[in-house]
Amino acid sequence: MSQRKCLWGVALSAGQCEGAYLEDGKGLSLIDTLDMSKERCFKRFPLPSKDQFYPSHEASDFYHHMEEDLKLMKELGSHCFRTSFAWSRLFPSGLEEVPNPKGLAFYDRMIDLCHAYGIEPIITLSHLEIPYALYDRYGGWEDRHFIDCFVRYAKCVLEHFQGRINYWITFNEINCTQHFPTVVGVGVDRAEHPASCQYQALHHMLVANAKIIEFGKQLDPQMQIGCMIAYGPIYPLTPDPQDVLKAKRQERENLFASDIMIHGEYPFYTDSFFQEEGIQIERLPEDLDLIKENRIDFLALSYYNTNCATIHEGEQSNGNLFGGVKNPYLKATDWGWQIDPIGIRIMCNTLAERYRIPLMIVENGIGAKDEAIDGKIHDEYRIAYLKEHLLQVEKAIEDGVNLIAYTMWSFIDIISASGGKMSKRYGLVYVDRDDEGKGTNQRIKKDSFAWYQKFLQERR
Ligand code: BG6
C-alpha cells in the first residue's frame, strides 16, 4: 500500500449549493422536492407545492456565483475541491441517451477553473440529486432499471472528463439506504417489506458501482474510483458484554456496504442477518462476479459524530445519520450532534485496520447558527472544532493511516440536508440568504476562513 501525500481542501454538493433548480434544462431532483418539515427524510416526495417555500431551489446560488466562489477557493489555498455533479442537470429525467449540453458546459467551466487555480477536483456522481422523473417511473433503486440509467450517465461523464478528473466517488454515503432511504432514492414507502427493499436497492447500487469501476479502469487504469459511506464509531456505553455485542452489530450494519465493495463479496454474517430480519433480495450470479472483480480504489467517509450502544436505558442523542445513546463525556452542537475529535482518529485507525486501502475524509464540519455582525462572522467555535479534529486527523496519519484527502464541510454556507434550511450553516464563507429566501447572496469570509487558509498554506 503506497502512501500518497494528503490533499487538504473543502467540500460542497451540487444539490445543496447550486440552486438554479430548473434552469438551463435541468430536471427536478429528489432533493428539490424536500420541504423543511421534520419528516422530510422519511416520506414520499410529492411535486413541489406553490404554497411552500423551498430554500434549496435557489440554495447558495453557486450556479451563478461559481466563478466568484472558485476565486475565493483559490484565495483560501485549497489543494482540492470535493463536490458532485447533479445527475438531473446532465440527464434531466435520467432516461436521456445524451447529456444536456448546458449542464455539461457548466461543469466544464467549473473543472477548467479548478485546474487553472491548481485545485484538484474530486467528483461525486450521486449526492441526493436523483432525477425525480426516474424515481416516479421506477419507484427507486430497488428497481434494476436504475442501474443502467445511472451507469449511462456515469460513463458519459467519465469519458468526457477523462484526464481532467482523477478522483471519482460513485455514491455519497451509500449506506444511507439503511438510514434515510427515501432521500437517496429508495421507495420504501411503497414496499411490502421495507428492509428487503432497502437491501435490494443497496445491491443494485453496488452493481452500478462495480460497472462504473469496470468501465473507468478500461478507459484509464490510473483513474481512482472510490465510494463513500457515512461513518462514526459506535462505542459500547458500558463494559457489559451485551453492550459490546450491540455496538459490534451496529458497526457491521454501517460497514456492510464497504465490506462488500472492498472485500468483493457479501460478508460472512449476511445470511444470518438477512434471516433474522426476514430480508429477501435477488442477487444474480453475474452481479456477484462483477462485485468481486471491480473493487474500489479508496474509501471516502463523512465524519460528524460517534454514538454509544447499550441494552440498558440511556438518553438518546441525535447525530448525522445514526441515532444512539448519549456519551456522557462529550459536548454537542446546537443540533445535538456530539462533538468527538478523538473519534475521527479512532475511525481512521479502525478502517485502516479493517480495509488496508487509502481513505478520504470528504465531509467533517460543524453546523451552527452563525450571525453576521457589522459584516463580520466571528465563528471561533468552528475554528476550535476544526483545530481539534485536524489535530486528530494528523495523529491518525502519524499512526500510519493512508489518508489521501481531507475536505472540510463546507466551503460556503449551503442548504442543510436533514433540515432543508440555510440557517444551519457549515461554511468558511457566509452566504447572505435566510430560510425565507431573503438576502443578497453576498459572500463574506468568516474568521475560520483565515484560520484554515493558514493551515492549508503550511501543508503545501
Ligand atoms: C452528510 C451529507 O450526511 O451530512 C451532507 O452527505 C449533509 O449532504 C451533511 O449536509 C450534514 O448534514 P446536515 O443535515 O446537517 O446538512
mmCIF file of N, CA and C and ligand atoms in Angstrom, residues 13 16 31 40-41 82 127-128 172-173 176 180 228 230 302 304 320-321 335 337 363 367 409 414-421 424 426, ligand 1:
data_model
loop_
_atom_site.group_PDB
_atom_site.id
_atom_site.type_symbol
_atom_site.label_atom_id
_atom_site.label_comp_id
_atom_site.label_asym_id
_atom_site.label_seq_id
_atom_site.Cartn_x
_atom_site.Cartn_y
_atom_site.Cartn_z
ATOM 1 N N SER A 13 -21.848 20.109 -2.194
ATOM 2 C CA SER A 13 -22.560 19.179 -3.076
ATOM 3 C C SER A 13 -23.486 20.010 -3.943
ATOM 4 N N GLN A 16 -27.061 20.978 -2.823
ATOM 5 C CA GLN A 16 -27.178 21.831 -1.640
ATOM 6 C C GLN A 16 -26.645 23.243 -1.867
ATOM 7 N N ILE A 31 -33.928 16.002 -4.248
ATOM 8 C CA ILE A 31 -33.624 16.988 -3.197
ATOM 9 C C ILE A 31 -34.431 18.281 -3.386
ATOM 10 N N ARG A 40 -39.022 15.182 6.459
ATOM 11 C CA ARG A 40 -38.613 15.280 5.063
ATOM 12 C C ARG A 40 -37.713 14.139 4.585
ATOM 13 N N CYS A 41 -36.997 13.530 5.504
ATOM 14 C CA CYS A 41 -36.092 12.475 5.063
ATOM 15 C C CYS A 41 -36.756 11.106 5.033
ATOM 16 N N ARG A 82 -13.951 18.891 -3.325
ATOM 17 C CA ARG A 82 -14.874 17.766 -3.493
ATOM 18 C C ARG A 82 -16.284 18.331 -3.652
ATOM 19 N N HIS A 127 -25.193 12.645 -5.217
ATOM 20 C CA HIS A 127 -25.298 13.185 -3.859
ATOM 21 C C HIS A 127 -26.710 13.780 -3.724
ATOM 22 N N LEU A 128 -27.692 12.932 -3.628
ATOM 23 C CA LEU A 128 -29.100 13.317 -3.451
ATOM 24 C C LEU A 128 -29.704 14.046 -4.658
ATOM 25 N N ASN A 172 -22.461 9.239 -2.756
ATOM 26 C CA ASN A 172 -22.349 9.838 -1.432
ATOM 27 C C ASN A 172 -23.023 8.890 -0.438
ATOM 28 N N GLU A 173 -22.364 8.580 0.666
ATOM 29 C CA GLU A 173 -22.952 7.818 1.775
ATOM 30 C C GLU A 173 -23.880 6.702 1.304
ATOM 31 N N CYS A 176 -26.551 5.137 3.407
ATOM 32 C CA CYS A 176 -27.790 5.859 3.750
ATOM 33 C C CYS A 176 -29.026 5.092 3.340
ATOM 34 N N PHE A 180 -31.568 6.771 5.705
ATOM 35 C CA PHE A 180 -32.504 7.748 5.119
ATOM 36 C C PHE A 180 -32.903 7.284 3.732
ATOM 37 N N MET A 228 -18.368 6.204 -1.031
ATOM 38 C CA MET A 228 -18.390 6.854 0.285
ATOM 39 C C MET A 228 -19.428 6.232 1.211
ATOM 40 N N ALA A 230 -21.184 6.968 5.287
ATOM 41 C CA ALA A 230 -21.241 7.814 6.482
ATOM 42 C C ALA A 230 -20.771 6.926 7.617
ATOM 43 N N SER A 302 -17.787 10.350 5.533
ATOM 44 C CA SER A 302 -18.171 11.570 6.235
ATOM 45 C C SER A 302 -18.062 11.243 7.712
ATOM 46 N N TYR A 304 -19.059 13.036 11.388
ATOM 47 C CA TYR A 304 -19.616 14.138 12.180
ATOM 48 C C TYR A 304 -19.656 13.819 13.668
ATOM 49 N N ASN A 320 -25.557 12.677 12.869
ATOM 50 C CA ASN A 320 -25.660 12.860 11.445
ATOM 51 C C ASN A 320 -26.693 11.912 10.846
ATOM 52 N N LEU A 321 -26.400 10.630 10.910
ATOM 53 C CA LEU A 321 -27.347 9.676 10.354
ATOM 54 C C LEU A 321 -27.828 8.711 11.403
ATOM 55 N N TRP A 335 -27.509 21.312 17.399
ATOM 56 C CA TRP A 335 -28.446 20.314 16.860
ATOM 57 C C TRP A 335 -28.317 18.973 17.596
ATOM 58 N N TRP A 337 -25.643 17.095 17.962
ATOM 59 C CA TRP A 337 -24.660 16.143 17.425
ATOM 60 C C TRP A 337 -23.436 16.209 18.333
ATOM 61 N N GLU A 363 -16.110 14.733 4.273
ATOM 62 C CA GLU A 363 -17.013 15.643 4.996
ATOM 63 C C GLU A 363 -16.686 15.586 6.473
ATOM 64 N N GLY A 367 -22.229 22.402 11.989
ATOM 65 C CA GLY A 367 -23.379 23.235 11.638
ATOM 66 C C GLY A 367 -23.654 24.168 12.809
ATOM 67 N N TRP A 409 -16.344 20.235 5.496
ATOM 68 C CA TRP A 409 -17.718 20.555 5.095
ATOM 69 C C TRP A 409 -18.125 21.803 5.827
ATOM 70 N N ILE A 414 -24.494 26.363 2.819
ATOM 71 C CA ILE A 414 -25.366 25.654 1.875
ATOM 72 C C ILE A 414 -26.649 25.244 2.600
ATOM 73 N N ILE A 415 -27.534 24.595 1.881
ATOM 74 C CA ILE A 415 -28.775 24.098 2.480
ATOM 75 C C ILE A 415 -28.474 22.816 3.250
ATOM 76 N N SER A 416 -28.953 22.751 4.484
ATOM 77 C CA SER A 416 -28.706 21.524 5.256
ATOM 78 C C SER A 416 -29.520 20.373 4.665
ATOM 79 N N ALA A 417 -28.910 19.199 4.636
ATOM 80 C CA ALA A 417 -29.600 18.056 4.018
ATOM 81 C C ALA A 417 -30.771 17.592 4.876
ATOM 82 N N SER A 418 -30.579 17.538 6.189
ATOM 83 C CA SER A 418 -31.643 16.993 7.019
ATOM 84 C C SER A 418 -32.753 18.012 7.287
ATOM 85 N N GLY A 419 -32.428 19.300 7.288
ATOM 86 C CA GLY A 419 -33.439 20.299 7.642
ATOM 87 C C GLY A 419 -33.946 21.129 6.474
ATOM 88 N N GLY A 420 -33.212 21.120 5.379
ATOM 89 C CA GLY A 420 -33.637 21.893 4.207
ATOM 90 C C GLY A 420 -33.471 23.395 4.369
ATOM 91 N N LYS A 421 -32.728 23.812 5.399
ATOM 92 C CA LYS A 421 -32.644 25.247 5.691
ATOM 93 C C LYS A 421 -31.242 25.800 5.467
ATOM 94 N N LYS A 424 -28.763 26.406 9.227
ATOM 95 C CA LYS A 424 -27.741 25.533 9.818
ATOM 96 C C LYS A 424 -26.516 25.688 8.919
ATOM 97 N N TYR A 426 -22.588 25.716 7.700
ATOM 98 C CA TYR A 426 -21.352 24.939 7.830
ATOM 99 C C TYR A 426 -20.143 25.649 7.232
HETATM 100 C C1 BG6 B 1 -23.953 14.279 5.257
HETATM 101 C C2 BG6 B 1 -24.422 14.609 3.862
HETATM 102 O O1 BG6 B 1 -24.668 13.188 5.687
HETATM 103 O O2 BG6 B 1 -24.217 15.202 6.250
HETATM 104 C C3 BG6 B 1 -24.450 16.096 3.565
HETATM 105 O O3 BG6 B 1 -23.630 13.947 2.917
HETATM 106 C C4 BG6 B 1 -25.032 16.842 4.732
HETATM 107 O O4 BG6 B 1 -25.162 16.279 2.383
HETATM 108 C C5 BG6 B 1 -24.156 16.576 5.955
HETATM 109 O O5 BG6 B 1 -25.165 18.207 4.505
HETATM 110 C C6 BG6 B 1 -24.593 17.337 7.183
HETATM 111 O O6 BG6 B 1 -25.931 17.081 7.455
HETATM 112 P P1 BG6 B 1 -26.991 18.252 7.601
HETATM 113 O O7 BG6 B 1 -28.287 17.565 7.693
HETATM 114 O O8 BG6 B 1 -26.633 18.986 8.823
HETATM 115 O O9 BG6 B 1 -26.872 19.085 6.376
#
